[in-house]
mmCIF file of N, CA and C in Angstrom:
data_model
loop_
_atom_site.group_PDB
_atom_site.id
_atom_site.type_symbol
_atom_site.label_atom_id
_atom_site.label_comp_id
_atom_site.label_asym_id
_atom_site.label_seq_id
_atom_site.Cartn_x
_atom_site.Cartn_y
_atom_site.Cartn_z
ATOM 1 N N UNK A 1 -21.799 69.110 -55.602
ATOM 2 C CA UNK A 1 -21.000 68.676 -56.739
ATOM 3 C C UNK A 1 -19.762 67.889 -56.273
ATOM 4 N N UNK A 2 -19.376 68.739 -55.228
ATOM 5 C CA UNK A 2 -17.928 67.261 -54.724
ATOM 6 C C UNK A 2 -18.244 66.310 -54.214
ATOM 7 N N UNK A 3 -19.678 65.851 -53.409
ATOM 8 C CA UNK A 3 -20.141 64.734 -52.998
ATOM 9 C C UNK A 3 -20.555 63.774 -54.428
ATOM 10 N N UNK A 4 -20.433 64.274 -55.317
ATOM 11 C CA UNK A 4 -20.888 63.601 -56.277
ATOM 12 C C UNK A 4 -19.704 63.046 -56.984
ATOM 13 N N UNK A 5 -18.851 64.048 -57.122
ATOM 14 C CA UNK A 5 -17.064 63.872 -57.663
ATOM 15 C C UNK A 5 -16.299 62.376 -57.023
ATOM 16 N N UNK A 6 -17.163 62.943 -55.639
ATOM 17 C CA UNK A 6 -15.756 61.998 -54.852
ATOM 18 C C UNK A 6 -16.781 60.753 -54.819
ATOM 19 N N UNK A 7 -18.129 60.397 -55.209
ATOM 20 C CA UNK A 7 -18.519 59.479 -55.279
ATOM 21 C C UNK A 7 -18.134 58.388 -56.647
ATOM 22 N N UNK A 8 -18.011 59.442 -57.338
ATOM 23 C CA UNK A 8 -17.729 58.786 -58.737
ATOM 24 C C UNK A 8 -16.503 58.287 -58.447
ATOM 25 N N UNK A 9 -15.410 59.184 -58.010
ATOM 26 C CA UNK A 9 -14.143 58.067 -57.505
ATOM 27 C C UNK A 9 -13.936 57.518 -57.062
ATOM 28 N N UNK A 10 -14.692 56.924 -55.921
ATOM 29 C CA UNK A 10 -14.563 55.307 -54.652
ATOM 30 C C UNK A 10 -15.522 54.995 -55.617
ATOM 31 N N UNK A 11 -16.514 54.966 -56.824
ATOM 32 C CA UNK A 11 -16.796 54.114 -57.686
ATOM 33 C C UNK A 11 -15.625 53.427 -58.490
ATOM 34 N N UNK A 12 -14.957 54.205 -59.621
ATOM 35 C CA UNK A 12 -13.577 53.935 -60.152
ATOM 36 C C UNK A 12 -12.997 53.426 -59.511
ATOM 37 N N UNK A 13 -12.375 53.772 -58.383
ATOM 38 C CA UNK A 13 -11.373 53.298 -57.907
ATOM 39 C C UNK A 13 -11.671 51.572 -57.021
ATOM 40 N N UNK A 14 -12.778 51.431 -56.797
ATOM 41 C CA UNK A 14 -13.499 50.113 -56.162
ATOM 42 C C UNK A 14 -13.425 48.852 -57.347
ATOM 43 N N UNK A 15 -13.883 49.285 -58.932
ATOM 44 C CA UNK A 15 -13.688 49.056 -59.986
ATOM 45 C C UNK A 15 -12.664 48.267 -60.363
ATOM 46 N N UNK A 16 -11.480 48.759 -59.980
ATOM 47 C CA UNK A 16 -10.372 48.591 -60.765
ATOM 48 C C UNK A 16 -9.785 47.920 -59.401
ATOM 49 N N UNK A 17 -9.670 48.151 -58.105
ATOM 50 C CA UNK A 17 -9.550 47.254 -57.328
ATOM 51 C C UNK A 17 -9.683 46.027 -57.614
ATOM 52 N N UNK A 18 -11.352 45.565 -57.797
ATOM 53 C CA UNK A 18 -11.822 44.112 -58.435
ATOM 54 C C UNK A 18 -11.435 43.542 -59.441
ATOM 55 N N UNK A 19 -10.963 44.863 -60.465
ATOM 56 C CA UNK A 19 -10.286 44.180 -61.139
ATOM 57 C C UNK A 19 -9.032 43.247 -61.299
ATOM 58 N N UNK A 20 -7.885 44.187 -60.246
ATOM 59 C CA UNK A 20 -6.716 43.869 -59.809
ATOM 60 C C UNK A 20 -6.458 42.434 -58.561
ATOM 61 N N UNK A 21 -7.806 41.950 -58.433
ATOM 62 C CA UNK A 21 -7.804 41.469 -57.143
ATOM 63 C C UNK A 21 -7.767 39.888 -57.669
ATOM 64 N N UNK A 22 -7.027 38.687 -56.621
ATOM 65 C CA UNK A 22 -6.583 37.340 -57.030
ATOM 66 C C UNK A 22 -8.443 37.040 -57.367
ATOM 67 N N UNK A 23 -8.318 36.040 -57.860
ATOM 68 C CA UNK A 23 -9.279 35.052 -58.482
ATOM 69 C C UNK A 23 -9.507 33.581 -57.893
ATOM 70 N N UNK A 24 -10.114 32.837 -57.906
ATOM 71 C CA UNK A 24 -10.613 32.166 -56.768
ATOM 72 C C UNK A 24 -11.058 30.698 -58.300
ATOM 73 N N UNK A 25 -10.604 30.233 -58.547
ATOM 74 C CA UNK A 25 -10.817 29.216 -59.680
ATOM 75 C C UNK A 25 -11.403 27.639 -58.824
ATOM 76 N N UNK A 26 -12.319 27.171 -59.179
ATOM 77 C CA UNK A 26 -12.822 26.054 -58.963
ATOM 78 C C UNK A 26 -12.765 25.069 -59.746
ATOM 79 N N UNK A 27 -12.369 24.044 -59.317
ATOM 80 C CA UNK A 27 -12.197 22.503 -60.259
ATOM 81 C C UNK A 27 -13.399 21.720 -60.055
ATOM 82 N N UNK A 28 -13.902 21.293 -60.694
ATOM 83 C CA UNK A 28 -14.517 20.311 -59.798
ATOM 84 C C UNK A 28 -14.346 19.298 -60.430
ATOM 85 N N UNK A 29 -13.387 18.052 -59.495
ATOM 86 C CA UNK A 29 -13.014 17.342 -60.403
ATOM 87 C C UNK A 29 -13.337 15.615 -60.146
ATOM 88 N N UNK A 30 -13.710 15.119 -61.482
ATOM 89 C CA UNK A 30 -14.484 14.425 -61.461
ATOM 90 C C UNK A 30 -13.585 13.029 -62.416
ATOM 91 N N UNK A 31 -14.104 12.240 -62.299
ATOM 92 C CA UNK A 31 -13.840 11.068 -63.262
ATOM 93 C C UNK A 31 -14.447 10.726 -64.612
ATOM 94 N N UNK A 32 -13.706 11.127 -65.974
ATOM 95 C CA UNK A 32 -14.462 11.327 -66.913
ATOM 96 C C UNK A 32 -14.515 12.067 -67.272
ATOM 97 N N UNK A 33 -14.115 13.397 -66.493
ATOM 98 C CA UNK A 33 -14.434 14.635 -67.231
ATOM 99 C C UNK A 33 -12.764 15.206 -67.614
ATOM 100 N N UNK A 34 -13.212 15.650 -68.906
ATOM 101 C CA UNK A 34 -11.458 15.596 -69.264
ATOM 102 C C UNK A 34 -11.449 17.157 -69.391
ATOM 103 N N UNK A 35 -10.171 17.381 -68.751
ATOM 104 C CA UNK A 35 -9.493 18.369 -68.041
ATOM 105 C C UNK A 35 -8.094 19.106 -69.272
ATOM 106 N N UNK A 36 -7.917 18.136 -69.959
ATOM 107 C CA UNK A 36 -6.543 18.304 -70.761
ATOM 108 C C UNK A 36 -6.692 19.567 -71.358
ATOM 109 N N UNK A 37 -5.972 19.881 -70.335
ATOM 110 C CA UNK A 37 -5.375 21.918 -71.118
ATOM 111 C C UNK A 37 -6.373 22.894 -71.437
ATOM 112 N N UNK A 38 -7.108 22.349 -72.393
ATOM 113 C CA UNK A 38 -8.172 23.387 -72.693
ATOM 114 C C UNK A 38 -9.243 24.189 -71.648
ATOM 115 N N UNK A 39 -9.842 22.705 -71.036
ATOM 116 C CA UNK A 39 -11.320 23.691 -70.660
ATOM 117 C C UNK A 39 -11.181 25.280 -69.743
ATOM 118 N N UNK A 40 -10.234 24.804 -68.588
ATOM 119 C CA UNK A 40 -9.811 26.197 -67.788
ATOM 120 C C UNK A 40 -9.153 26.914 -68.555
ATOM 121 N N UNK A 41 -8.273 26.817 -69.463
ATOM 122 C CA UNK A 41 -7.222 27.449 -70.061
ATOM 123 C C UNK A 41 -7.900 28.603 -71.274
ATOM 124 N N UNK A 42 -9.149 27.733 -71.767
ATOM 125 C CA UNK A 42 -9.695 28.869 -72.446
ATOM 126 C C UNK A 42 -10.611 29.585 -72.585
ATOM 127 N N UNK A 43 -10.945 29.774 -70.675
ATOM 128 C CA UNK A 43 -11.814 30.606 -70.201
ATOM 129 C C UNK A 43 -11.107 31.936 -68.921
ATOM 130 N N UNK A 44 -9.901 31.112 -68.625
ATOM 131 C CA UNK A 44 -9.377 31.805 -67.397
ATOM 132 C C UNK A 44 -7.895 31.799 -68.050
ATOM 133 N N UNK A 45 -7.603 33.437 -67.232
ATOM 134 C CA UNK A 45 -6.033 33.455 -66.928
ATOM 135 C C UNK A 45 -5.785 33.426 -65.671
ATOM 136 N N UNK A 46 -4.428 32.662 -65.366
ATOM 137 C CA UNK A 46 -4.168 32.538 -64.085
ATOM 138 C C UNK A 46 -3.095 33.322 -64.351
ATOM 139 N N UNK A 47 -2.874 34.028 -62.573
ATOM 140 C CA UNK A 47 -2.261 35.172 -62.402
ATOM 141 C C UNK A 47 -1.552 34.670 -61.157
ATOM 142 N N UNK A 48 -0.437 35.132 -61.124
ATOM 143 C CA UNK A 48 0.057 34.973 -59.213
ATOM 144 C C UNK A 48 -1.067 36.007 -58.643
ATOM 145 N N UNK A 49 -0.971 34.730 -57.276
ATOM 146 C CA UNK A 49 -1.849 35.404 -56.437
ATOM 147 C C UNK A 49 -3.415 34.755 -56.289
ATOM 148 N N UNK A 50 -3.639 34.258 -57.682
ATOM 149 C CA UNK A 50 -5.060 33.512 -57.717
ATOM 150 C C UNK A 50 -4.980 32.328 -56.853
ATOM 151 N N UNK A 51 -6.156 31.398 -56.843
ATOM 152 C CA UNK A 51 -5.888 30.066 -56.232
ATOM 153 C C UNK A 51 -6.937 29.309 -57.049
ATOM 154 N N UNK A 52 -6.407 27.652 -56.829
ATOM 155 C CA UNK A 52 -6.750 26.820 -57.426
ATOM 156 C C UNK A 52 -8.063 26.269 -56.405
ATOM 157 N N UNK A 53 -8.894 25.689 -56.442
ATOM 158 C CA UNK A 53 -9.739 24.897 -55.941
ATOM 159 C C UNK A 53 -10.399 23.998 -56.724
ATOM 160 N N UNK A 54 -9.612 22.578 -55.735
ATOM 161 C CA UNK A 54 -10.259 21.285 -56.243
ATOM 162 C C UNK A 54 -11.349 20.772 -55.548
ATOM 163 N N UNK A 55 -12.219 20.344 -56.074
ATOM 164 C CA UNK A 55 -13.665 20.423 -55.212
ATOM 165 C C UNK A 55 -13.714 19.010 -55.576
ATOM 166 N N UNK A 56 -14.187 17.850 -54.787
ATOM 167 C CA UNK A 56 -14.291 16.774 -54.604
ATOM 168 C C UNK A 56 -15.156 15.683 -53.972
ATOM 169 N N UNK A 57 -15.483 14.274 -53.899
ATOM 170 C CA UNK A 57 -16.185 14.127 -52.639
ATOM 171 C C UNK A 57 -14.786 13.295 -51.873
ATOM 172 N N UNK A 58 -14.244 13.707 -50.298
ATOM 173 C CA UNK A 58 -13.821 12.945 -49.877
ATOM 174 C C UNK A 58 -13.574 11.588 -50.135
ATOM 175 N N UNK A 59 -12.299 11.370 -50.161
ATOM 176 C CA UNK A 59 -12.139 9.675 -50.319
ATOM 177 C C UNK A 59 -12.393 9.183 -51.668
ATOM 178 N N UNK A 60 -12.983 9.764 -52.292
ATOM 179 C CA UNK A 60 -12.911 9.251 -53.993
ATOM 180 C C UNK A 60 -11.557 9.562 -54.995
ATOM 181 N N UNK A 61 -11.054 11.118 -54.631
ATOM 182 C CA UNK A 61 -9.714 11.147 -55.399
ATOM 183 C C UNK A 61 -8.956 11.968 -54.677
ATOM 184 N N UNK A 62 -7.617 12.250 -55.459
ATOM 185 C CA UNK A 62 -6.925 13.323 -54.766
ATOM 186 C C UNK A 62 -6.480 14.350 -55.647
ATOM 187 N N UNK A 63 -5.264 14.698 -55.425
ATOM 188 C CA UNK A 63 -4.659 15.966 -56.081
ATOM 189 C C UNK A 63 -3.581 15.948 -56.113
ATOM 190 N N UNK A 64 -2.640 15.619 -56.976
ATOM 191 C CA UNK A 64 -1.120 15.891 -56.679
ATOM 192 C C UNK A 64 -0.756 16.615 -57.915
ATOM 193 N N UNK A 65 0.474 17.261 -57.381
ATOM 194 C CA UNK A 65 1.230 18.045 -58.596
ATOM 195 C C UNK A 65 2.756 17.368 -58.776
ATOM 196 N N UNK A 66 3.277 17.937 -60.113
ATOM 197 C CA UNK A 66 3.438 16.856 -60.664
ATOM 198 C C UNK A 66 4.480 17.545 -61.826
ATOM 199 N N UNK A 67 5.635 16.581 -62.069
ATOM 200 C CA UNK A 67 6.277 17.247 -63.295
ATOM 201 C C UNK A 67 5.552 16.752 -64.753
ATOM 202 N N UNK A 68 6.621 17.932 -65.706
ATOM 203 C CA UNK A 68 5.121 16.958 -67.070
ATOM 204 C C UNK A 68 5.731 15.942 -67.358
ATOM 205 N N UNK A 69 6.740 14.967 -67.290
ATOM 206 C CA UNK A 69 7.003 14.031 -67.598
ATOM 207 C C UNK A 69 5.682 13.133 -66.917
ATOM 208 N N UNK A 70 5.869 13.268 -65.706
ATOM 209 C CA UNK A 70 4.275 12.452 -64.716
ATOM 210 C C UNK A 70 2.967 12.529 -65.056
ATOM 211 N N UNK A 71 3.029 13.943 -65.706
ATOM 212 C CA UNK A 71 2.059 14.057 -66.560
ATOM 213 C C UNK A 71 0.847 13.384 -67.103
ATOM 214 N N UNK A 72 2.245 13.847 -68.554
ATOM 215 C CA UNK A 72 2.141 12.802 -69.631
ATOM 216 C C UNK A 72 1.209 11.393 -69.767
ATOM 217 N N UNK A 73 2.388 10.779 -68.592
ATOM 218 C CA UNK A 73 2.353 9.793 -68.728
ATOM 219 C C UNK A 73 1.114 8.731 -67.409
ATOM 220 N N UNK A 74 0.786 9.816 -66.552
ATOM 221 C CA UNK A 74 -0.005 9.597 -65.691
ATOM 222 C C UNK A 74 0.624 8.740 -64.464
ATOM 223 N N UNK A 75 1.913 9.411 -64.501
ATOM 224 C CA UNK A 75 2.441 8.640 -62.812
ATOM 225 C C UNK A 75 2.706 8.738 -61.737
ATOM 226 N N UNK A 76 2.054 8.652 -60.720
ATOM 227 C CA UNK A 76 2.376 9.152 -59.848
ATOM 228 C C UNK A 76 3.595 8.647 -59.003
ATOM 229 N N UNK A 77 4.653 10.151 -59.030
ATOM 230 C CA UNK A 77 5.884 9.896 -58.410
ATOM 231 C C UNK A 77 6.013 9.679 -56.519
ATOM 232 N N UNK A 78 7.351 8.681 -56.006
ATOM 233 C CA UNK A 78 7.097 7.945 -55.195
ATOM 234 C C UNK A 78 6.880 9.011 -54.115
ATOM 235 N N UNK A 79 7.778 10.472 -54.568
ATOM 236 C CA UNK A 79 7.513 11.238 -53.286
ATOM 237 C C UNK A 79 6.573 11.940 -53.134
ATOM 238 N N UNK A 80 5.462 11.706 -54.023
ATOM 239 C CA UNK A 80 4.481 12.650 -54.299
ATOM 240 C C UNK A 80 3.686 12.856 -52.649
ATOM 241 N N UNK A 81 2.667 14.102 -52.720
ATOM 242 C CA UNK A 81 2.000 14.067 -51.331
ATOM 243 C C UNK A 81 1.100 14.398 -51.659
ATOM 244 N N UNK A 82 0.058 13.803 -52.143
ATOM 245 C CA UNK A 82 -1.251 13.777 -52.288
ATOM 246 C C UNK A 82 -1.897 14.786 -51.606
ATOM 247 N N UNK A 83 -2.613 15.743 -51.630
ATOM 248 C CA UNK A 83 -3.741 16.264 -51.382
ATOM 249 C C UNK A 83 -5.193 15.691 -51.265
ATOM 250 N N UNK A 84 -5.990 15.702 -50.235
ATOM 251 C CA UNK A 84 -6.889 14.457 -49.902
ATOM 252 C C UNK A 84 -8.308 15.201 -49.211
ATOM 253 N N UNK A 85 -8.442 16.697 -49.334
ATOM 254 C CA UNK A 85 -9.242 16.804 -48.598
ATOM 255 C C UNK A 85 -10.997 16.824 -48.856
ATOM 256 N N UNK A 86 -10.951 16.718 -50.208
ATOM 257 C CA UNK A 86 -11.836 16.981 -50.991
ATOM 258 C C UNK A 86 -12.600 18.819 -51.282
ATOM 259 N N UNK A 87 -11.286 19.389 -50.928
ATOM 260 C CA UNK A 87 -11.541 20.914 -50.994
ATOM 261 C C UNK A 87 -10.043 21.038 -51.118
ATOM 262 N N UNK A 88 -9.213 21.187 -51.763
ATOM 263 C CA UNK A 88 -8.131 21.068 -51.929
ATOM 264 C C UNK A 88 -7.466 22.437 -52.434
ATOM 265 N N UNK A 89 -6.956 23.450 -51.805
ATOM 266 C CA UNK A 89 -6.822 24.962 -51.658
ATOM 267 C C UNK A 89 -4.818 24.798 -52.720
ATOM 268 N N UNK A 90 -4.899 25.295 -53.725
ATOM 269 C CA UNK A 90 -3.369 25.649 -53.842
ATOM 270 C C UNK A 90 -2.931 26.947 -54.400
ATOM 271 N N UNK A 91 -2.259 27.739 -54.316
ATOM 272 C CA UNK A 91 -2.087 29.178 -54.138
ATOM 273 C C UNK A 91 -0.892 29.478 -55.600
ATOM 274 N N UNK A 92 -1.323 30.125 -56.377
ATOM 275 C CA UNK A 92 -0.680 30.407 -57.024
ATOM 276 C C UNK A 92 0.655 31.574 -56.775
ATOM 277 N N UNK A 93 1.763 30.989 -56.945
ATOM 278 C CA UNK A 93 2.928 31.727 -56.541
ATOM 279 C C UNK A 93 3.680 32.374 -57.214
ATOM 280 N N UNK A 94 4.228 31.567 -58.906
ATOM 281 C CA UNK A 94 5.123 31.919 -59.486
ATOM 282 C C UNK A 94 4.670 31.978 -61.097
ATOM 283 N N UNK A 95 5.245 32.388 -61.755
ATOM 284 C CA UNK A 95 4.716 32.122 -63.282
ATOM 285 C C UNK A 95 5.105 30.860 -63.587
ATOM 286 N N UNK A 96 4.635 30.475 -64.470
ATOM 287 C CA UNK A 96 5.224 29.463 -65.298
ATOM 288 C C UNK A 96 4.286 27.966 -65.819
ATOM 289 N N UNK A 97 4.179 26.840 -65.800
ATOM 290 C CA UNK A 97 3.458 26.222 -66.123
ATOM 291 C C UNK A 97 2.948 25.049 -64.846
ATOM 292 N N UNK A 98 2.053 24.735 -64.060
ATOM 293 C CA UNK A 98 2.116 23.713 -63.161
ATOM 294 C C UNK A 98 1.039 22.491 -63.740
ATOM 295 N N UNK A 99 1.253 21.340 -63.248
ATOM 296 C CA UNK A 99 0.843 19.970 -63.855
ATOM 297 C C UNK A 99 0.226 19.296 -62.554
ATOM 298 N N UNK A 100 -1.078 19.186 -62.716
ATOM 299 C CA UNK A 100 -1.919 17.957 -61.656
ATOM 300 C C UNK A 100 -2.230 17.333 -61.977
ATOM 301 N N UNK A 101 -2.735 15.853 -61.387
ATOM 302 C CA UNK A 101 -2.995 14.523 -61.516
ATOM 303 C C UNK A 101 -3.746 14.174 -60.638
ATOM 304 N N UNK A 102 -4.632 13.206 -60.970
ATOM 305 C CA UNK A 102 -5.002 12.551 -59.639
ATOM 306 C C UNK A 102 -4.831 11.073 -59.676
ATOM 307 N N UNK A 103 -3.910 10.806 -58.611
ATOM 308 C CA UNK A 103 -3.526 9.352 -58.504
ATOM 309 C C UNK A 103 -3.828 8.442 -57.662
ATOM 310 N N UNK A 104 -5.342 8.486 -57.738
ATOM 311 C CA UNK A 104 -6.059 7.271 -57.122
ATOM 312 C C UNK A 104 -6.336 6.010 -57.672
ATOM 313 N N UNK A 105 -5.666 4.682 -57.298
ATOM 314 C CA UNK A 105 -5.630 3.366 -58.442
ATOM 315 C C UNK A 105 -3.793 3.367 -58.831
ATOM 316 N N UNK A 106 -3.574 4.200 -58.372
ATOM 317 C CA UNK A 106 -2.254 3.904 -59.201
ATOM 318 C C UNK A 106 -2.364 4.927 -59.999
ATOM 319 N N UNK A 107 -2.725 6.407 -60.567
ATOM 320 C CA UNK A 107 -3.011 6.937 -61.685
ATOM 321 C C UNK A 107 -4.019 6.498 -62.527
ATOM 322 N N UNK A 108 -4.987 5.492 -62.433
ATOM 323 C CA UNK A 108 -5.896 5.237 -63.649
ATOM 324 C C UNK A 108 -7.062 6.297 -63.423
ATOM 325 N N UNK A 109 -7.044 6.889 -62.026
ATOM 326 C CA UNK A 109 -7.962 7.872 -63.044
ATOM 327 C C UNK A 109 -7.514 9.330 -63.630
ATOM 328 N N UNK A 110 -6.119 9.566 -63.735
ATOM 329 C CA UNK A 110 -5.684 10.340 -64.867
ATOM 330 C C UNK A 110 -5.892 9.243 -65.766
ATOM 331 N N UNK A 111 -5.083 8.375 -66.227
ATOM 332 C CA UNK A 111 -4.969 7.989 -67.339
ATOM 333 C C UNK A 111 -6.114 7.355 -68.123
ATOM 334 N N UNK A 112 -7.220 6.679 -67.273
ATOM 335 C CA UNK A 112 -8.739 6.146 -67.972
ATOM 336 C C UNK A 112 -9.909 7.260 -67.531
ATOM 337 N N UNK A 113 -9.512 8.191 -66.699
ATOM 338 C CA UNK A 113 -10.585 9.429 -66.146
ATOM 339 C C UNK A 113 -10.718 10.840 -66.525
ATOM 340 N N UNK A 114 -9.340 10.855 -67.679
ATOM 341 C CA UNK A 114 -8.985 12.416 -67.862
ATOM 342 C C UNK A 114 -8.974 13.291 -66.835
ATOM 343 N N UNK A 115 -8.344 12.333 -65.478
ATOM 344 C CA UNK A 115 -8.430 13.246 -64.336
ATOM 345 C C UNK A 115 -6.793 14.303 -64.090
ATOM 346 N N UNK A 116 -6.412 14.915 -65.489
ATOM 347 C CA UNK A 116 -4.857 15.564 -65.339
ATOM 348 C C UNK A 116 -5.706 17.149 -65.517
ATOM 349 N N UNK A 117 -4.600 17.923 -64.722
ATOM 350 C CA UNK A 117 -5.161 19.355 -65.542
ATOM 351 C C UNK A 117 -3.441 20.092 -65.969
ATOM 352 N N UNK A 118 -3.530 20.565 -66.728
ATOM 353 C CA UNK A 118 -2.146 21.471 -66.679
ATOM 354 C C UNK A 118 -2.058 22.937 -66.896
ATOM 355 N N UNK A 119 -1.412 24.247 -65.765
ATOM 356 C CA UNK A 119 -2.337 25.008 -66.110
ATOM 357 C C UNK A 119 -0.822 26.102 -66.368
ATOM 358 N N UNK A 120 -1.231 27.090 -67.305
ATOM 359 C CA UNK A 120 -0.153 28.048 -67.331
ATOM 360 C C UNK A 120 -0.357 29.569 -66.449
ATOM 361 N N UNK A 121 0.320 30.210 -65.612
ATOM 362 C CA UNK A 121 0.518 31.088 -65.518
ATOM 363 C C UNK A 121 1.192 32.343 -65.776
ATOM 364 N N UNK A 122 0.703 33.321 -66.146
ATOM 365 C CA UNK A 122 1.387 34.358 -66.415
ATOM 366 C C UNK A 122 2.057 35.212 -65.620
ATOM 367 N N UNK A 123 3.110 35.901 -66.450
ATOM 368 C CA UNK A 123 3.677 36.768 -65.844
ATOM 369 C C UNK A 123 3.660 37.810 -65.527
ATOM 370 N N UNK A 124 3.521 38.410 -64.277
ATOM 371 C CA UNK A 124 2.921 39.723 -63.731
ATOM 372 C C UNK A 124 3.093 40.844 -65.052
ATOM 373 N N UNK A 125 2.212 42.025 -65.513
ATOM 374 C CA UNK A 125 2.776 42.572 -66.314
ATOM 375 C C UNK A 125 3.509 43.782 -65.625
ATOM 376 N N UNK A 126 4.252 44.312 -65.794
ATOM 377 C CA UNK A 126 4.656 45.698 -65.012
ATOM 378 C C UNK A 126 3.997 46.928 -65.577
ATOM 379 N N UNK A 127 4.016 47.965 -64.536
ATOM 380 C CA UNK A 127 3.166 48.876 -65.003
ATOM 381 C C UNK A 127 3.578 49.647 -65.640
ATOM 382 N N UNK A 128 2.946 50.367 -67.116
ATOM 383 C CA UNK A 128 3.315 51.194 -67.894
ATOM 384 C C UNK A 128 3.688 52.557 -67.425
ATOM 385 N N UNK A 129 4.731 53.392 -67.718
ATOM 386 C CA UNK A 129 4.931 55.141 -67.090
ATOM 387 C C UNK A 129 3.595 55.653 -67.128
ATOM 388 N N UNK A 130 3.006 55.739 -66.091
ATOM 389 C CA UNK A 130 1.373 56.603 -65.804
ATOM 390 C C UNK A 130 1.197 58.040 -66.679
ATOM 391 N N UNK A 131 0.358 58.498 -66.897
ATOM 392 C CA UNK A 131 0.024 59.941 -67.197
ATOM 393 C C UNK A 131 0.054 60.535 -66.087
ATOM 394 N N UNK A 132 0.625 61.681 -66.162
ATOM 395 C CA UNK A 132 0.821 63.230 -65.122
ATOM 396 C C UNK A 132 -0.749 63.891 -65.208
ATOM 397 N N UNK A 133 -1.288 64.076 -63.952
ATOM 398 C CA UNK A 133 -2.744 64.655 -64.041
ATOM 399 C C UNK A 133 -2.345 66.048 -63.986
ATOM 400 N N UNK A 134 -3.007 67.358 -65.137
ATOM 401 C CA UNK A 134 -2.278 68.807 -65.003
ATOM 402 C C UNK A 134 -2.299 69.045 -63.626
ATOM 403 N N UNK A 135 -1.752 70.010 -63.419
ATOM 404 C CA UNK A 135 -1.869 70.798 -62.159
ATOM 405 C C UNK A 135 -3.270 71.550 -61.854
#
């Protein structure tokens, strides 16, 4: 009976691990395929800790991030630093909202490719006062 107890708990507890554990998000991002806010946004929450992955073919686009004014408007700013690898790894750190582009052409393929994404993150929740297990 306790081999069975304590099995059921490295079940639970393995469970809720996976649950708690970062997330691994894939882009795959393409020309044409429009990205604006919705499609990730209303399938996934991003969490600190997750990561972004832009999946690509080499040499066709890049990745930069970006304020939303750049956005918007699809520009890529002068100090920007492109991301180029066509696997393009970025780590989610902080809450709040972050903005990508891809500015290959000058920006035309954000602006004629729907190649922008903008994504929100949330804020860690803190944990509620636990229940006391009896004695």
């Amino acid at each position: 009976m306790a081999n069975k107890m304590l099995g059921i708990f490295i079940l639970i507890a393995t469970i809720v691990a996976q649950a708690n554990a970062a997330q691994k998000h894939e882009i795959y991002w393409k020309y044409g395929k429009k990205y604006d806010h919705v499609p990730l946004q209303s399938f996934n929450t991003f969490e600190i800790g997750d990561t972004l992955v832009f999946i690509y073919p080499r040499g066709t686009h890049d990745v930069i991030e970006v304020d939303e004014k750049s956005f918007e408007d699809c520009v890529v700013p002068p100090s920007a630093k492109p991301l180029t690898s066509g696997k393009d790894v970025i780590k989610i750190d902080a809450p709040g909202k972050r903005w990508f582009i891809c500015g290959f052409k000058n920006g035309k393929h954000c602006k004629d490719g729907g190649m922008k994404l903008m994504i929100n993150i949330q804020k860690p929740v803190a944990p509620q006062g636990g229940r006391k297990l009896p004695n």
